[in-house]
PDB file of C-alpha atoms in Angstrom:
ATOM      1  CA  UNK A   1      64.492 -56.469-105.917  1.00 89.00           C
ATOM      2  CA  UNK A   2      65.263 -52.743-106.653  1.00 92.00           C
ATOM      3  CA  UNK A   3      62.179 -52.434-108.660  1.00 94.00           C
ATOM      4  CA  UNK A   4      60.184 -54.142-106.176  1.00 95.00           C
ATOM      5  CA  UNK A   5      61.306 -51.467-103.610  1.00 95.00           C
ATOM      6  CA  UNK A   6      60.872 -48.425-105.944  1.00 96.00           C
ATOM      7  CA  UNK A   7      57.127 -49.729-106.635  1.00 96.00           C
ATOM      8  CA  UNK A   8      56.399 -49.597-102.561  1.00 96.00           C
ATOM      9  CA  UNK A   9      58.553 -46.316-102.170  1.00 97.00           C
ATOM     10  CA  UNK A  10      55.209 -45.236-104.823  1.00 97.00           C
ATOM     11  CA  UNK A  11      52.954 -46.840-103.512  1.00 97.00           C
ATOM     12  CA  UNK A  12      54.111 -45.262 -99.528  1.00 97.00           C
ATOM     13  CA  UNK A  13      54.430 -42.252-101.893  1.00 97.00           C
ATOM     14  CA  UNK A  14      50.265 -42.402-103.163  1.00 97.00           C
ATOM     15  CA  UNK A  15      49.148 -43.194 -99.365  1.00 97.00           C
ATOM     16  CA  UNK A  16      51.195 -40.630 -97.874  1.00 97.00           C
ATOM     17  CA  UNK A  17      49.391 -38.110-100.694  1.00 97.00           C
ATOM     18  CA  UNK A  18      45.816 -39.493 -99.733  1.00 97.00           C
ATOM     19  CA  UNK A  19      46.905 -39.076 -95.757  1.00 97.00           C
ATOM     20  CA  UNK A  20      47.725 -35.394 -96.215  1.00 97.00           C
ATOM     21  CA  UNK A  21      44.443 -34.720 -98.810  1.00 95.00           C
ATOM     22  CA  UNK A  22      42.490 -36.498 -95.707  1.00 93.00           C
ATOM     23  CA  UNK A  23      44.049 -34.538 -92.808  1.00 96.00           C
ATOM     24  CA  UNK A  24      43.231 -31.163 -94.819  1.00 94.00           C
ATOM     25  CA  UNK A  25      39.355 -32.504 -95.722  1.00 90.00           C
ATOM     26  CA  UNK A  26      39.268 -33.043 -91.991  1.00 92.00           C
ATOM     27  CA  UNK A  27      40.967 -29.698 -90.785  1.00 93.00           C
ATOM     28  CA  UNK A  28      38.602 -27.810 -92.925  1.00 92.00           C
ATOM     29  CA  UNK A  29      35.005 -30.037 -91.233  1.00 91.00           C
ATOM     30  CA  UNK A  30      36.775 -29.197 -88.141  1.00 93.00           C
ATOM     31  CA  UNK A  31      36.971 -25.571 -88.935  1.00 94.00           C
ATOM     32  CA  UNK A  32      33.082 -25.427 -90.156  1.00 93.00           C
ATOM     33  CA  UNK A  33      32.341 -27.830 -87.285  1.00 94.00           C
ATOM     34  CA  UNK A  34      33.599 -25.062 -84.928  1.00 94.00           C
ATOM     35  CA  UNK A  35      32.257 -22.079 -86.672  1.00 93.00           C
ATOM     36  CA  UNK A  36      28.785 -23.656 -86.071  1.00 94.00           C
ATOM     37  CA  UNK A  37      29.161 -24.420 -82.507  1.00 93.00           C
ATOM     38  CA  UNK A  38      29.646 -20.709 -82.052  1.00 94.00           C
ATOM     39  CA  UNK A  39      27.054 -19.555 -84.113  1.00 92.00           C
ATOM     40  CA  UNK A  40      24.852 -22.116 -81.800  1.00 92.00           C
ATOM     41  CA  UNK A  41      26.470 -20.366 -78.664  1.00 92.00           C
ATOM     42  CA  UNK A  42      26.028 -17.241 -79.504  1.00 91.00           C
ATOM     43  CA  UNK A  43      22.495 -17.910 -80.198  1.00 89.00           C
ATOM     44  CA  UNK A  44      21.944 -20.125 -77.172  1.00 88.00           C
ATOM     45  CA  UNK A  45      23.141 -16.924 -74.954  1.00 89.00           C
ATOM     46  CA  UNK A  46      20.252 -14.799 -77.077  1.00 88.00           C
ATOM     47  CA  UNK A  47      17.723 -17.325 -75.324  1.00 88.00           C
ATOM     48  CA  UNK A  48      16.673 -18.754 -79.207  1.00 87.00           C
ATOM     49  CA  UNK A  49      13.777 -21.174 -78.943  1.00 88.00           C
ATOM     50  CA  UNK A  50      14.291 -24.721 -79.293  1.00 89.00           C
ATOM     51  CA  UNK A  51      11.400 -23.970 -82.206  1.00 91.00           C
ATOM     52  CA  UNK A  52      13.313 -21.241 -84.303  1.00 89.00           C
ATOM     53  CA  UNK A  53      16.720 -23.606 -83.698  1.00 89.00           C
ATOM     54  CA  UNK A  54      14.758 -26.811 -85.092  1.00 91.00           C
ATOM     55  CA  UNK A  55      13.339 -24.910 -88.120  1.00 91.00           C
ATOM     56  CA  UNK A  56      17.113 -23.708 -88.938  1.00 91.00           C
ATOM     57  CA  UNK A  57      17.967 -27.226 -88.821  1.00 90.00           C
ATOM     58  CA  UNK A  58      15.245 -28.801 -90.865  1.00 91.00           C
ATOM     59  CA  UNK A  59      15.440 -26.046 -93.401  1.00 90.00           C
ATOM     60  CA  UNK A  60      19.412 -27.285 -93.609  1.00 90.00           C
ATOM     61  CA  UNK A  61      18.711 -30.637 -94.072  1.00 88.00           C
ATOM     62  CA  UNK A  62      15.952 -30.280 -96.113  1.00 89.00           C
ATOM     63  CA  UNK A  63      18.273 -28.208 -98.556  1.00 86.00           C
ATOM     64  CA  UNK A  64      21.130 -30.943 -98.752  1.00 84.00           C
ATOM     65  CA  UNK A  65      18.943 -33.715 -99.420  1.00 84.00           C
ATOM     66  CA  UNK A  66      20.360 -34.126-102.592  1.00 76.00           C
ATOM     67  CA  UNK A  67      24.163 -33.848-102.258  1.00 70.00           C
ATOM     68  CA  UNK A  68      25.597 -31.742-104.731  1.00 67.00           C
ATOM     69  CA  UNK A  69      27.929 -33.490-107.315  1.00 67.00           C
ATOM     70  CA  UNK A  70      32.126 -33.454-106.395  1.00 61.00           C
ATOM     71  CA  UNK A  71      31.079 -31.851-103.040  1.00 62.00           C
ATOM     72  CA  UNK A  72      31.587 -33.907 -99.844  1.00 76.00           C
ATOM     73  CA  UNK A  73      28.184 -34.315 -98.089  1.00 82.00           C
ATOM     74  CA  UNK A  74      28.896 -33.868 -94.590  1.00 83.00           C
ATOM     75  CA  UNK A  75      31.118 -30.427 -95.209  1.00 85.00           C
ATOM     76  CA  UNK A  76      27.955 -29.569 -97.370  1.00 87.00           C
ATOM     77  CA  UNK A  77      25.902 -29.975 -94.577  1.00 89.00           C
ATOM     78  CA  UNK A  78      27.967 -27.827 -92.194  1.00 90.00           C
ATOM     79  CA  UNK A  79      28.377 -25.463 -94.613  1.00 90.00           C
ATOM     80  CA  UNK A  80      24.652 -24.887 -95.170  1.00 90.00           C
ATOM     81  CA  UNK A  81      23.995 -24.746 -91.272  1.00 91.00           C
ATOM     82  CA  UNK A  82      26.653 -22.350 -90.532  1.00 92.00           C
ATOM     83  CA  UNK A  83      25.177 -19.819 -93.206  1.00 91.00           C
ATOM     84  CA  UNK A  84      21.565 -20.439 -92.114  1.00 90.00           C
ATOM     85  CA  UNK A  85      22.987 -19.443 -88.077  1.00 90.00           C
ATOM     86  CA  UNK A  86      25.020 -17.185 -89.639  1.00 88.00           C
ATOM     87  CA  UNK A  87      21.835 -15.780 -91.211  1.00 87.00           C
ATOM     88  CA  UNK A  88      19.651 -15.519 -87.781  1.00 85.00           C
ATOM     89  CA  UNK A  89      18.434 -12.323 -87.340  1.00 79.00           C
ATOM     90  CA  UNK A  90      19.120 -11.995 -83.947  1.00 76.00           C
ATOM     91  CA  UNK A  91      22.417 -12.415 -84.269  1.00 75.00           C
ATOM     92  CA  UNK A  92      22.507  -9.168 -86.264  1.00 75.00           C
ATOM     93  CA  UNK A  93      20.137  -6.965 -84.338  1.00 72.00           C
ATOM     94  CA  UNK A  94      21.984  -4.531 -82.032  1.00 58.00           C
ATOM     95  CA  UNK A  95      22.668  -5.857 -78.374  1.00 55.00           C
ATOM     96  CA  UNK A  96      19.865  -4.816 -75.735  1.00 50.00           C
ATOM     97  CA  UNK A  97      20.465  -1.710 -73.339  1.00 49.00           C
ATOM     98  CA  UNK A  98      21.377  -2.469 -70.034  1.00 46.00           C
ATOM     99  CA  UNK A  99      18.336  -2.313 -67.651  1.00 46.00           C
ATOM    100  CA  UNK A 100      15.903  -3.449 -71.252  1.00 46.00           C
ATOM    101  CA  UNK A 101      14.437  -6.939 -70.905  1.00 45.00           C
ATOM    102  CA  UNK A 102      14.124  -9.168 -73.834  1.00 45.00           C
ATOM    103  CA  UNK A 103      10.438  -8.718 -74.156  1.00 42.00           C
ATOM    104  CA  UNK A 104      10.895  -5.037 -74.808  1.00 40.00           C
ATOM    105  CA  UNK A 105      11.070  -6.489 -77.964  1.00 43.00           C
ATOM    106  CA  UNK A 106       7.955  -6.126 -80.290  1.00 44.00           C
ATOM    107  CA  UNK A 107       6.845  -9.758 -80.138  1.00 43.00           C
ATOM    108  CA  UNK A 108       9.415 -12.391 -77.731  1.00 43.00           C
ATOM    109  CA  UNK A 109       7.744 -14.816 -79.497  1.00 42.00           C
ATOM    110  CA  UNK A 110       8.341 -14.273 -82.713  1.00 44.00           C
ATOM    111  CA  UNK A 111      12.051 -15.077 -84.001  1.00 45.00           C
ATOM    112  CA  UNK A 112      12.826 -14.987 -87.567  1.00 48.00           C
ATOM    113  CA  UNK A 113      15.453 -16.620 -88.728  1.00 48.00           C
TER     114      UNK A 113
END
């Protein structure tokens, strides 16, 4: 009986383990989840097309079609998107003067991203 209860005090050991590894996977697509949603704010406020936005997003999933070995595919995927937001131009250009319009700019309809 005392072995039987020192193999489920393991066992409750292991699954407490695999809990904790889980609940840190989780904070960290949580953090990358939220890191994106800002990126997508910010650039939402900037008045991005729905065009430029959709070619970001393509471009991401087209890169992590093939998941990369011992990475988890859904972090991979938020990774990926939050450095190709991260890497919008317009997010880096400086912020308009007050009283210049947006298509002050040289072409409104050109966004690179």
């Amino acid at each position: 009986e005392l072995q039987q209860k020192v193999e489920e005090a393991e066992l409750l050991k292991m699954e407490l383990q695999m809990l904790e590894t889980e609940r840190v996977r989780l904070s960290l697509v949580e953090e990358k989840l939220l890191d994106v949603l800002q990126l997508l704010q910010q650039l939402r406020d900037l008045n991005i097309s729905k065009r430029a936005l959709g070619k970001i997003l393509l471009s991401t999933l087209e890169s992590c079609r093939a998941p990369q070995p011992g990475k988890a595919h859904l972090f991979e995927v938020l990774d990926t998107l939050q450095q190709e937001l991260a890497g919008c131009e317009l997010l880096h250009q400086e912020p308009l003067e007050q009283g210049q319009s947006p298509q002050a700019l040289s072409n409104p309809l050109v966004i690179s991203c």
